[in-house]
CSV table of C-alpha atoms in Angstrom, one decimal:
chain,number,residue,atom,x,y,z
A,18,UNK,CA,-46.3,59.7,67.8
A,19,UNK,CA,-45.7,56.4,69.4
A,20,UNK,CA,-44.5,53.6,67.2
A,21,UNK,CA,-45.4,50.1,68.5
A,22,UNK,CA,-42.3,48.0,68.2
A,23,UNK,CA,-43.1,44.6,66.6
A,24,UNK,CA,-40.6,41.8,66.0
A,25,UNK,CA,-41.1,42.0,62.3
A,26,UNK,CA,-37.8,41.6,60.5
A,27,UNK,CA,-36.9,43.1,57.2
A,28,UNK,CA,-35.2,39.9,56.0
A,29,UNK,CA,-37.0,37.0,54.6
A,30,UNK,CA,-37.8,34.3,57.1
A,31,UNK,CA,-39.7,31.7,55.1
A,32,UNK,CA,-40.5,31.0,51.4
A,33,UNK,CA,-43.9,29.9,50.1
A,34,UNK,CA,-43.1,28.5,46.7
A,35,UNK,CA,-46.6,28.2,45.1
A,36,UNK,CA,-49.8,30.1,46.1
A,37,UNK,CA,-51.5,26.8,46.5
A,38,UNK,CA,-49.0,25.7,49.2
A,39,UNK,CA,-50.2,25.2,52.8
A,40,UNK,CA,-46.6,25.2,54.1
A,41,UNK,CA,-43.7,27.6,54.1
A,42,UNK,CA,-40.1,26.6,54.3
A,43,UNK,CA,-38.0,28.6,56.7
A,44,UNK,CA,-34.5,29.9,55.7
A,45,UNK,CA,-33.2,30.3,59.2
A,46,UNK,CA,-34.0,28.6,62.5
A,47,UNK,CA,-36.9,30.4,64.2
A,48,UNK,CA,-37.9,30.4,67.9
A,49,UNK,CA,-41.3,29.4,69.1
A,50,UNK,CA,-43.5,32.4,69.7
A,51,UNK,CA,-41.9,34.5,67.0
A,52,UNK,CA,-44.1,36.3,64.6
A,53,UNK,CA,-42.9,36.2,61.0
A,54,UNK,CA,-44.2,37.7,57.7
A,55,UNK,CA,-44.6,35.5,54.8
A,56,UNK,CA,-45.4,36.3,51.2
A,57,UNK,CA,-48.1,34.2,49.5
A,58,UNK,CA,-48.1,35.5,45.9
A,59,UNK,CA,-48.6,39.3,46.3
A,60,UNK,CA,-50.2,39.0,49.7
A,61,UNK,CA,-48.4,39.2,53.0
A,62,UNK,CA,-49.5,37.2,56.0
A,63,UNK,CA,-48.4,37.4,59.6
A,64,UNK,CA,-47.7,34.0,61.2
A,65,UNK,CA,-47.1,33.2,64.9
A,66,UNK,CA,-44.9,30.2,65.3
A,67,UNK,CA,-46.3,27.6,67.7
A,68,UNK,CA,-43.0,25.5,67.6
A,69,UNK,CA,-39.3,26.0,67.2
A,70,UNK,CA,-38.7,25.5,63.5
A,71,UNK,CA,-35.2,24.4,62.4
A,72,UNK,CA,-33.6,25.9,59.4
A,73,UNK,CA,-34.9,24.5,56.1
A,74,UNK,CA,-37.9,22.9,57.8
A,75,UNK,CA,-41.6,23.5,57.1
A,76,UNK,CA,-44.2,25.4,59.0
A,77,UNK,CA,-48.0,25.2,58.4
A,78,UNK,CA,-49.3,28.5,57.1
A,79,UNK,CA,-52.9,27.3,57.5
A,80,UNK,CA,-54.6,24.7,59.6
A,81,UNK,CA,-54.2,21.3,58.0
A,82,UNK,CA,-56.9,18.7,59.0
A,83,UNK,CA,-56.0,15.1,59.8
A,84,UNK,CA,-55.6,13.1,56.5
A,85,UNK,CA,-55.5,16.3,54.4
A,86,UNK,CA,-52.7,16.8,51.9
A,87,UNK,CA,-49.5,18.8,52.7
A,88,UNK,CA,-49.1,21.0,49.6
A,89,UNK,CA,-45.7,22.3,48.5
A,90,UNK,CA,-44.6,23.3,45.0
A,91,UNK,CA,-48.4,23.4,44.3
A,92,UNK,CA,-48.8,19.6,44.7
A,93,UNK,CA,-49.4,17.1,47.5
A,94,UNK,CA,-46.1,15.9,49.0
A,95,UNK,CA,-47.7,13.9,51.8
A,96,UNK,CA,-50.6,13.9,54.2
A,97,UNK,CA,-51.2,14.9,57.8
A,98,UNK,CA,-51.3,12.0,60.2
A,99,UNK,CA,-52.8,14.3,62.8
A,100,UNK,CA,-54.4,17.7,62.8
A,101,UNK,CA,-51.7,20.5,62.2
A,102,UNK,CA,-52.4,24.0,63.4
A,103,UNK,CA,-51.3,27.1,61.7
A,104,UNK,CA,-47.7,27.9,62.9
A,105,UNK,CA,-46.8,24.4,63.8
A,106,UNK,CA,-43.7,22.5,62.6
A,107,UNK,CA,-44.5,20.2,59.7
A,108,UNK,CA,-42.2,17.1,59.4
A,109,UNK,CA,-41.8,13.4,59.9
A,110,UNK,CA,-43.6,13.4,63.2
A,111,UNK,CA,-46.9,14.6,61.7
A,112,UNK,CA,-46.6,13.8,58.0
A,113,UNK,CA,-46.5,10.6,56.0
A,114,UNK,CA,-45.6,10.1,52.3
A,115,UNK,CA,-48.4,9.2,49.9
A,116,UNK,CA,-47.0,5.9,48.7
B,234,UNK,CA,-29.2,41.1,23.0
B,235,UNK,CA,-28.2,39.5,19.7
B,236,UNK,CA,-27.8,35.7,19.9
B,237,UNK,CA,-25.3,34.1,17.5
B,238,UNK,CA,-24.1,30.7,16.5
B,239,UNK,CA,-22.6,28.7,13.7
B,240,UNK,CA,-24.9,27.4,11.0
B,241,UNK,CA,-23.5,24.2,9.7
B,242,UNK,CA,-23.7,22.7,6.2
B,243,UNK,CA,-26.6,20.5,7.1
B,244,UNK,CA,-28.5,23.5,8.6
B,245,UNK,CA,-27.9,22.6,12.2
B,246,UNK,CA,-26.7,25.2,14.7
B,247,UNK,CA,-23.7,25.0,16.9
B,248,UNK,CA,-22.6,27.3,19.7
B,249,UNK,CA,-19.0,26.3,19.8
B,250,UNK,CA,-16.3,25.2,17.4
B,251,UNK,CA,-14.8,22.3,19.3
B,252,UNK,CA,-12.3,20.0,17.6
B,253,UNK,CA,-13.1,16.7,19.2
B,254,UNK,CA,-10.5,14.0,19.7
B,255,UNK,CA,-12.5,10.9,20.2
B,256,UNK,CA,-11.2,7.5,21.2
B,257,UNK,CA,-13.2,4.6,19.7
B,258,UNK,CA,-12.2,2.5,22.8
B,259,UNK,CA,-10.6,2.9,26.2
B,260,UNK,CA,-7.2,1.8,24.9
B,261,UNK,CA,-6.9,5.1,22.9
B,262,UNK,CA,-8.4,7.3,25.5
B,263,UNK,CA,-5.3,8.5,27.3
B,264,UNK,CA,-3.7,9.5,24.0
B,265,UNK,CA,-6.7,11.7,23.2
B,266,UNK,CA,-6.2,13.5,26.6
B,267,UNK,CA,-2.5,14.0,25.8
B,268,UNK,CA,-3.3,15.5,22.4
B,269,UNK,CA,-6.0,17.8,23.7
B,270,UNK,CA,-3.9,18.9,26.7
B,271,UNK,CA,-1.0,19.9,24.4
B,272,UNK,CA,-3.0,21.4,21.5
B,273,UNK,CA,-5.3,23.3,23.9
B,274,UNK,CA,-8.9,24.4,23.4
B,275,UNK,CA,-10.9,24.4,21.1
B,276,UNK,CA,-9.3,20.9,20.9
B,277,UNK,CA,-11.1,18.7,23.5
B,278,UNK,CA,-10.8,15.0,24.4
B,279,UNK,CA,-13.9,12.8,24.7
B,280,UNK,CA,-12.1,10.4,27.0
B,281,UNK,CA,-14.4,7.4,27.9
B,282,UNK,CA,-13.8,3.9,29.1
B,283,UNK,CA,-15.9,1.7,26.9
B,284,UNK,CA,-15.7,0.4,23.3
B,285,UNK,CA,-14.2,-3.0,23.8
B,286,UNK,CA,-15.5,-6.3,25.0
B,287,UNK,CA,-19.1,-5.1,24.8
B,288,UNK,CA,-22.0,-6.8,23.1
B,289,UNK,CA,-25.7,-6.5,22.2
B,290,UNK,CA,-27.7,-3.5,23.6
B,291,UNK,CA,-24.7,-2.4,25.7
B,292,UNK,CA,-22.5,-2.1,22.6
B,293,UNK,CA,-25.3,-0.4,20.6
B,294,UNK,CA,-25.7,2.2,23.3
B,295,UNK,CA,-22.0,3.0,23.2
B,296,UNK,CA,-22.0,3.2,19.4
B,297,UNK,CA,-25.1,5.5,19.3
B,298,UNK,CA,-23.8,7.8,22.0
B,299,UNK,CA,-20.4,8.2,20.4
B,300,UNK,CA,-22.0,8.8,17.0
B,301,UNK,CA,-24.3,11.5,18.6
B,302,UNK,CA,-21.3,13.2,20.0
B,303,UNK,CA,-19.3,13.0,16.7
B,304,UNK,CA,-22.3,14.4,14.8
B,305,UNK,CA,-23.0,17.2,17.4
B,306,UNK,CA,-23.2,20.6,15.8
B,307,UNK,CA,-21.0,22.1,18.5
B,308,UNK,CA,-18.1,20.0,17.1
B,309,UNK,CA,-16.6,21.4,13.9
B,310,UNK,CA,-14.1,18.6,13.2
B,311,UNK,CA,-13.2,15.2,14.6
B,312,UNK,CA,-10.1,13.2,15.1
B,313,UNK,CA,-11.2,9.6,15.7
B,314,UNK,CA,-8.5,7.5,17.3
B,315,UNK,CA,-8.6,3.7,17.8
B,316,UNK,CA,-6.1,1.1,18.8
B,317,UNK,CA,-7.0,-1.2,15.9
B,318,UNK,CA,-8.2,-4.5,17.5
B,319,UNK,CA,-11.0,-3.2,19.7
B,320,UNK,CA,-14.6,-4.3,19.4
B,321,UNK,CA,-15.6,-0.8,18.3
B,322,UNK,CA,-13.1,0.0,15.6
B,323,UNK,CA,-12.9,3.5,14.1
B,324,UNK,CA,-14.2,2.1,10.8
B,325,UNK,CA,-17.3,0.7,12.4
B,326,UNK,CA,-17.9,4.1,14.1
B,327,UNK,CA,-17.3,6.0,10.8
B,328,UNK,CA,-19.8,3.7,9.1
B,329,UNK,CA,-22.4,4.5,11.9
B,330,UNK,CA,-21.8,8.2,11.2
B,331,UNK,CA,-22.6,8.0,7.5
B,332,UNK,CA,-23.2,11.3,5.7
B,333,UNK,CA,-21.2,13.2,8.2
B,334,UNK,CA,-21.1,16.9,7.2
B,335,UNK,CA,-17.8,17.6,8.9
B,336,UNK,CA,-14.1,16.8,8.5
B,337,UNK,CA,-13.3,13.5,10.3
B,338,UNK,CA,-9.7,12.2,10.5
B,339,UNK,CA,-9.0,8.5,11.1
B,340,UNK,CA,-6.0,7.4,13.2
B,341,UNK,CA,-5.2,3.9,14.3
B,342,UNK,CA,-2.4,3.4,16.8
B,343,UNK,CA,-1.5,-0.1,15.6
B,344,UNK,CA,-1.4,1.1,11.9
B,345,UNK,CA,0.7,4.2,12.5
B,346,UNK,CA,3.0,2.5,14.9
B,347,UNK,CA,2.6,3.5,18.5
B,348,UNK,CA,1.7,6.5,20.6
B,349,UNK,CA,4.3,9.0,19.5
B,350,UNK,CA,3.7,8.5,15.7
B,351,UNK,CA,-0.1,8.8,16.3
B,352,UNK,CA,0.4,11.9,18.5
B,353,UNK,CA,2.6,13.6,15.9
B,354,UNK,CA,0.2,12.9,13.1
B,355,UNK,CA,-2.7,14.2,15.2
B,356,UNK,CA,-1.0,17.4,16.0
B,357,UNK,CA,-0.2,18.0,12.3
B,358,UNK,CA,-3.8,17.4,11.4
B,359,UNK,CA,-5.0,19.8,14.1
B,360,UNK,CA,-2.8,22.6,12.7
B,361,UNK,CA,-4.5,22.1,9.3
B,362,UNK,CA,-8.0,22.0,10.9
B,363,UNK,CA,-7.4,25.1,12.9
B,364,UNK,CA,-6.5,27.0,9.7
B,365,UNK,CA,-9.7,25.7,8.1
B,366,UNK,CA,-12.0,26.7,10.9
B,367,UNK,CA,-10.7,30.3,10.9
B,368,UNK,CA,-13.2,30.8,8.1
B,369,UNK,CA,-16.2,29.9,10.3
B,370,UNK,CA,-18.4,32.9,11.1
B,371,UNK,CA,-21.2,33.4,13.7
B,372,UNK,CA,-24.6,34.5,12.4
B,373,UNK,CA,-27.8,35.4,14.2
B,374,UNK,CA,-29.8,32.5,15.6
B,375,UNK,CA,-32.8,31.9,17.9
B,376,UNK,CA,-32.7,30.3,21.3
B,377,UNK,CA,-35.6,28.2,20.1
B,378,UNK,CA,-33.2,26.6,17.7
B,379,UNK,CA,-31.2,25.1,20.6
B,380,UNK,CA,-31.7,22.1,22.8
B,381,UNK,CA,-31.1,22.6,26.6
B,382,UNK,CA,-30.4,19.8,29.0
B,383,UNK,CA,-31.2,20.1,32.7
B,384,UNK,CA,-29.2,18.5,35.4
B,385,UNK,CA,-28.9,18.5,39.2
B,386,UNK,CA,-26.2,17.1,41.5
B,387,UNK,CA,-24.8,17.8,44.9
B,388,UNK,CA,-28.2,18.9,46.0
B,389,UNK,CA,-28.8,20.5,49.4
B,390,UNK,CA,-31.8,22.3,51.1
B,391,UNK,CA,-31.4,25.3,48.8
B,392,UNK,CA,-31.7,23.3,45.6
B,393,UNK,CA,-35.5,22.8,45.9
B,394,UNK,CA,-36.1,26.4,47.2
B,395,UNK,CA,-33.9,28.5,44.9
B,396,UNK,CA,-31.9,26.9,42.1
B,397,UNK,CA,-34.4,24.5,40.8
B,398,UNK,CA,-37.4,26.9,40.8
B,399,UNK,CA,-35.2,29.5,39.0
B,400,UNK,CA,-34.1,27.0,36.4
B,401,UNK,CA,-37.8,25.9,36.1
B,402,UNK,CA,-38.7,29.5,35.3
B,403,UNK,CA,-36.0,29.5,32.6
B,404,UNK,CA,-37.2,26.2,31.2
B,405,UNK,CA,-40.7,27.5,30.9
B,406,UNK,CA,-39.4,30.5,28.9
B,407,UNK,CA,-37.6,28.3,26.5
B,408,UNK,CA,-40.6,26.0,25.9
B,409,UNK,CA,-42.9,29.0,25.4
B,410,UNK,CA,-40.5,30.3,22.7
B,411,UNK,CA,-40.7,27.0,20.9
B,412,UNK,CA,-37.4,25.5,22.1
B,413,UNK,CA,-36.5,22.1,23.4
B,414,UNK,CA,-35.7,21.2,27.0
B,415,UNK,CA,-34.6,17.8,28.3
B,416,UNK,CA,-35.1,16.6,31.9
B,417,UNK,CA,-33.3,13.3,32.8
B,418,UNK,CA,-32.4,11.1,35.7
B,419,UNK,CA,-35.4,8.8,36.1
B,420,UNK,CA,-34.2,7.7,39.6
B,421,UNK,CA,-34.5,11.3,40.8
B,422,UNK,CA,-38.2,11.5,40.3
B,423,UNK,CA,-39.4,8.3,41.8
B,424,UNK,CA,-42.2,9.5,44.0
B,425,UNK,CA,-43.2,12.3,41.7
B,426,UNK,CA,-43.9,10.1,38.6
B,427,UNK,CA,-47.7,10.5,38.9
B,428,UNK,CA,-47.4,14.2,38.9
B,429,UNK,CA,-45.2,14.2,35.8
B,430,UNK,CA,-47.6,11.7,34.2
B,431,UNK,CA,-50.5,14.1,34.7
B,432,UNK,CA,-48.5,16.7,32.7
B,433,UNK,CA,-48.0,14.3,29.8
B,434,UNK,CA,-49.3,15.4,26.4
B,435,UNK,CA,-50.5,12.0,25.3
B,436,UNK,CA,-51.5,8.6,26.9
B,437,UNK,CA,-48.4,7.0,25.4
B,438,UNK,CA,-46.2,9.5,27.3
B,439,UNK,CA,-48.1,8.7,30.5
B,440,UNK,CA,-47.5,5.0,30.0
B,441,UNK,CA,-43.8,5.6,29.2
B,442,UNK,CA,-43.2,7.7,32.3
B,443,UNK,CA,-44.8,5.2,34.6
B,444,UNK,CA,-43.2,2.3,32.8
B,445,UNK,CA,-39.7,3.8,33.0
B,446,UNK,CA,-40.0,4.5,36.7
B,447,UNK,CA,-41.3,1.0,37.4
B,448,UNK,CA,-38.4,-0.5,35.4
B,449,UNK,CA,-35.8,1.5,37.5
B,450,UNK,CA,-37.4,0.4,40.8
B,451,UNK,CA,-37.5,-3.3,39.6
B,452,UNK,CA,-33.8,-3.0,38.7
B,453,UNK,CA,-32.9,-1.6,42.1
B,454,UNK,CA,-34.9,-4.4,43.8
B,455,UNK,CA,-32.8,-6.9,41.8
B,456,UNK,CA,-29.7,-5.3,43.3
B,457,UNK,CA,-31.2,-5.5,46.8
B,458,UNK,CA,-31.7,-1.8,47.1
B,459,UNK,CA,-34.9,-0.8,49.0
B,460,UNK,CA,-35.2,2.6,47.4
B,461,UNK,CA,-38.5,3.8,48.9
B,462,UNK,CA,-37.6,2.3,52.3
B,463,UNK,CA,-34.4,4.4,52.5
B,464,UNK,CA,-35.8,7.7,51.1
B,465,UNK,CA,-35.7,10.4,52.2
B,466,UNK,CA,-32.3,9.8,53.7
B,467,UNK,CA,-31.2,10.7,57.2
B,468,UNK,CA,-29.4,13.7,55.8
B,469,UNK,CA,-32.5,14.8,53.8
B,470,UNK,CA,-34.7,14.5,57.0
B,471,UNK,CA,-32.2,16.6,59.0
B,472,UNK,CA,-32.4,19.1,56.1
B,473,UNK,CA,-36.2,19.3,56.4
B,474,UNK,CA,-37.3,16.9,53.6
B,475,UNK,CA,-40.2,14.9,55.1
B,476,UNK,CA,-41.2,12.6,52.2
B,477,UNK,CA,-39.8,11.1,49.0
B,478,UNK,CA,-42.6,13.0,47.1
B,479,UNK,CA,-41.3,16.3,48.5
B,480,UNK,CA,-37.7,15.4,47.5
B,481,UNK,CA,-38.6,14.4,44.0
B,482,UNK,CA,-40.9,17.3,43.4
B,483,UNK,CA,-38.1,19.7,44.5
B,484,UNK,CA,-36.0,18.0,41.8
B,485,UNK,CA,-38.4,18.1,38.9
B,486,UNK,CA,-39.3,21.7,39.7
B,487,UNK,CA,-36.2,22.6,37.6
B,488,UNK,CA,-38.2,21.5,34.5
B,489,UNK,CA,-40.9,24.1,35.1
B,490,UNK,CA,-44.6,23.6,34.5
B,491,UNK,CA,-44.8,22.8,30.8
B,492,UNK,CA,-46.6,19.7,29.4
B,493,UNK,CA,-44.3,16.8,28.7
B,494,UNK,CA,-44.1,16.2,25.0
B,495,UNK,CA,-42.3,12.9,25.0
B,496,UNK,CA,-39.9,10.3,26.4
B,497,UNK,CA,-36.4,9.9,24.8
B,498,UNK,CA,-34.2,6.9,25.0
B,499,UNK,CA,-30.6,7.5,26.1
B,500,UNK,CA,-28.9,9.7,23.4
B,501,UNK,CA,-32.0,10.0,21.4
B,502,UNK,CA,-32.6,13.4,19.8
B,503,UNK,CA,-35.8,15.4,20.4
B,504,UNK,CA,-37.0,16.6,17.1
B,505,UNK,CA,-40.0,18.9,17.8
B,506,UNK,CA,-40.4,21.7,20.3
B,507,UNK,CA,-41.3,20.9,23.9
B,508,UNK,CA,-40.2,19.5,27.2
B,509,UNK,CA,-38.9,15.9,27.2
B,510,UNK,CA,-37.8,13.3,29.7
B,511,UNK,CA,-34.7,11.3,28.7
B,512,UNK,CA,-34.1,7.8,30.2
B,513,UNK,CA,-30.8,8.3,31.9
B,514,UNK,CA,-29.3,7.0,35.2
B,515,UNK,CA,-29.1,9.4,38.2
B,516,UNK,CA,-25.3,9.7,37.9
B,517,UNK,CA,-24.5,13.2,36.7
B,518,UNK,CA,-21.9,12.5,34.1
B,519,UNK,CA,-23.8,9.6,32.5
B,520,UNK,CA,-26.9,11.8,32.4
B,521,UNK,CA,-25.1,14.7,30.8
B,522,UNK,CA,-23.4,12.4,28.2
B,523,UNK,CA,-26.8,11.0,27.2
B,524,UNK,CA,-28.4,14.5,26.8
B,525,UNK,CA,-25.5,15.9,24.8
B,526,UNK,CA,-25.3,12.8,22.6
B,527,UNK,CA,-29.0,13.5,22.0
B,528,UNK,CA,-28.1,17.0,20.7
B,529,UNK,CA,-28.2,19.2,23.8
B,530,UNK,CA,-26.2,22.3,23.0
B,531,UNK,CA,-25.9,23.5,26.6
B,532,UNK,CA,-26.5,22.0,30.1
B,533,UNK,CA,-28.0,24.0,33.0
B,534,UNK,CA,-26.8,22.2,36.2
B,535,UNK,CA,-28.2,23.1,39.6
B,536,UNK,CA,-26.0,22.3,42.7
B,537,UNK,CA,-26.3,23.2,46.3
B,538,UNK,CA,-23.0,21.8,47.5
B,539,UNK,CA,-21.0,22.5,44.3
B,540,UNK,CA,-19.3,20.3,41.8
B,541,UNK,CA,-16.6,20.9,39.1
B,542,UNK,CA,-18.2,18.7,36.5
B,543,UNK,CA,-18.2,19.9,32.9
B,544,UNK,CA,-18.5,18.3,29.4
B,545,UNK,CA,-16.2,18.6,26.4
B,546,UNK,CA,-18.9,19.1,23.7
B,547,UNK,CA,-21.5,21.3,25.4
B,548,UNK,CA,-20.9,24.1,28.0
B,549,UNK,CA,-22.3,23.2,31.5
B,550,UNK,CA,-23.7,26.3,33.3
B,551,UNK,CA,-23.6,25.6,37.1
B,552,UNK,CA,-26.3,27.4,39.2
B,553,UNK,CA,-26.5,27.5,43.0
B,554,UNK,CA,-28.9,28.9,45.5
B,555,UNK,CA,-26.4,28.6,48.3
B,556,UNK,CA,-24.4,31.8,48.8
B,557,UNK,CA,-21.7,30.0,50.8
B,558,UNK,CA,-21.1,27.5,48.1
B,559,UNK,CA,-20.9,30.3,45.5
B,560,UNK,CA,-18.0,31.8,47.5
B,561,UNK,CA,-16.4,28.6,48.6
B,562,UNK,CA,-16.6,26.7,45.3
B,563,UNK,CA,-16.2,29.8,43.1
B,564,UNK,CA,-14.2,28.0,40.5
B,565,UNK,CA,-17.0,25.5,40.0
B,566,UNK,CA,-20.1,27.7,39.8
B,567,UNK,CA,-21.3,30.2,37.2
B,568,UNK,CA,-24.6,31.7,38.5
B,569,UNK,CA,-25.7,32.7,42.0
B,570,UNK,CA,-29.4,32.7,42.7
B,571,UNK,CA,-29.1,32.7,46.5
B,572,UNK,CA,-30.8,36.1,46.5
B,573,UNK,CA,-34.1,34.0,46.5
B,574,UNK,CA,-33.2,32.7,49.9
B,575,UNK,CA,-32.3,36.2,51.1
B,576,UNK,CA,-35.5,37.7,49.7
B,577,UNK,CA,-33.6,39.9,47.4
B,578,UNK,CA,-34.5,38.1,44.2
B,579,UNK,CA,-37.8,36.6,43.1
B,580,UNK,CA,-38.0,33.4,41.1
B,581,UNK,CA,-38.9,35.2,37.9
B,582,UNK,CA,-35.9,37.5,38.2
B,583,UNK,CA,-33.7,34.6,39.0
B,584,UNK,CA,-35.0,32.9,35.8
B,585,UNK,CA,-34.1,36.0,33.9
B,586,UNK,CA,-30.6,36.0,35.4
B,587,UNK,CA,-30.1,32.5,34.1
B,588,UNK,CA,-31.5,33.5,30.7
B,589,UNK,CA,-29.0,36.3,30.4
B,590,UNK,CA,-26.2,34.0,31.4
B,591,UNK,CA,-27.3,31.5,28.8
B,592,UNK,CA,-27.3,34.1,26.1
B,593,UNK,CA,-23.7,35.2,27.0
B,594,UNK,CA,-22.6,31.5,27.0
B,595,UNK,CA,-24.3,30.8,23.7
B,596,UNK,CA,-22.5,33.8,22.3
B,597,UNK,CA,-19.1,32.5,23.4
B,598,UNK,CA,-18.5,33.3,27.0
B,599,UNK,CA,-16.7,30.4,28.7
B,600,UNK,CA,-18.2,28.7,31.7
B,601,UNK,CA,-16.0,27.8,34.7
B,602,UNK,CA,-15.6,24.1,33.6
B,603,UNK,CA,-14.4,25.4,30.1
B,604,UNK,CA,-11.9,27.8,31.8
B,605,UNK,CA,-10.4,24.9,33.8
B,606,UNK,CA,-10.7,22.1,31.1
B,607,UNK,CA,-12.7,20.2,33.7
B,608,UNK,CA,-14.4,17.7,31.3
B,609,UNK,CA,-15.8,14.3,32.0
B,610,UNK,CA,-17.5,11.8,29.6
B,611,UNK,CA,-19.2,8.6,30.7
B,612,UNK,CA,-21.6,6.5,28.6
B,613,UNK,CA,-24.3,4.7,30.6
B,614,UNK,CA,-24.1,0.9,30.4
B,615,UNK,CA,-26.8,-1.6,29.5
B,616,UNK,CA,-24.7,-4.7,30.3
B,617,UNK,CA,-21.4,-6.0,31.6
B,618,UNK,CA,-18.0,-6.0,30.0
B,619,UNK,CA,-17.2,-9.6,29.1
């Protein structure tokens, strides 16, 4: 039997705090191109990183349209100033605060 | 696990039997430290630096805060020490604490004749008090009888991911049991005030939350601080925080998801069950002092970087989500929830871990700051010393 090696790690790579969130926060620096597993509630989702994500920074776990809310902790924490694709780094270059 | 405490004459519950040595003003403060240091726990000093040359609201806040600490059910007896000529004399403070249900001894340095005579008298009184309190017995209590204060300080990127969500899970447990929880530090939730306001139980509470935040921002403008313009900080941004809203939400997450029952003034007591917000500054010690003066039996304090801060009238349980801090600052931290970051612990389990620690501490287990006598008291000011 052939097992196809994947680059899935057994350790946690990113945390999704609330099931309504559209971002995950990574707990280690992760290279562009890496595929990570994230838990959203009881479900697991595979996510391919489109950017290098520094430790403690956010990555989009769904596509976020321009002007849509960034949701973390189940609430809006800012809005996208341009379209953000799934797997992209979410931070000050593409997010603005609400006030 | 059985939960026990001391039921006082007035029906209130205490979880410690501290003998508090309280200065009515800064001039008697050092003597209180010397007495507590030599007599050892449960004798504790409530060293503070106010009580003289104060007026108006500023003086009232000091009086109410000290009265709240003197009345606190974790304190079984009090030695109140004054110089004699200060603005806040011991007699004025005793008058404020009318109908006190515990032993309070009055010592005035200028009456007794200096430091050594006052010290000797205090030590003699403490020996008598210690004999007296040997009769105190613990009986079964409920956690819902207690008031919990929440605090955060020395935050880092793990605070919003691990420690605060874990404490939030614990806070939700207490509120669902009918207990009382206090969130404080208005400055720390600028940016998340509308979210908090949406959780308010009544319109009055909505107005109070928004009003308090607006007041703090106006005050900062007055001092030339452009708060929103400098938040999040360069350090926050490096650590992944993108907006002020994200930073503040991470902070208020330690209060869980319950509705907000009411707003408390500094040192005001919450009377009915629920989650409250107390108007305190963002400075950790002033915030803790206000919550304990308002009756908090225990403080749950999240910290990413670690801090030694404790309080002489209520145990402060330090919680971190940073495994390096837990090792490096081990004499400052009580609970490690870094397993959330490693994927070994989920938030609910971490909340249970805090719950179990709380039960042990309520039942008498000493927290690190009690073990090291690391206590700090600071009453928030409303004006200047004149």
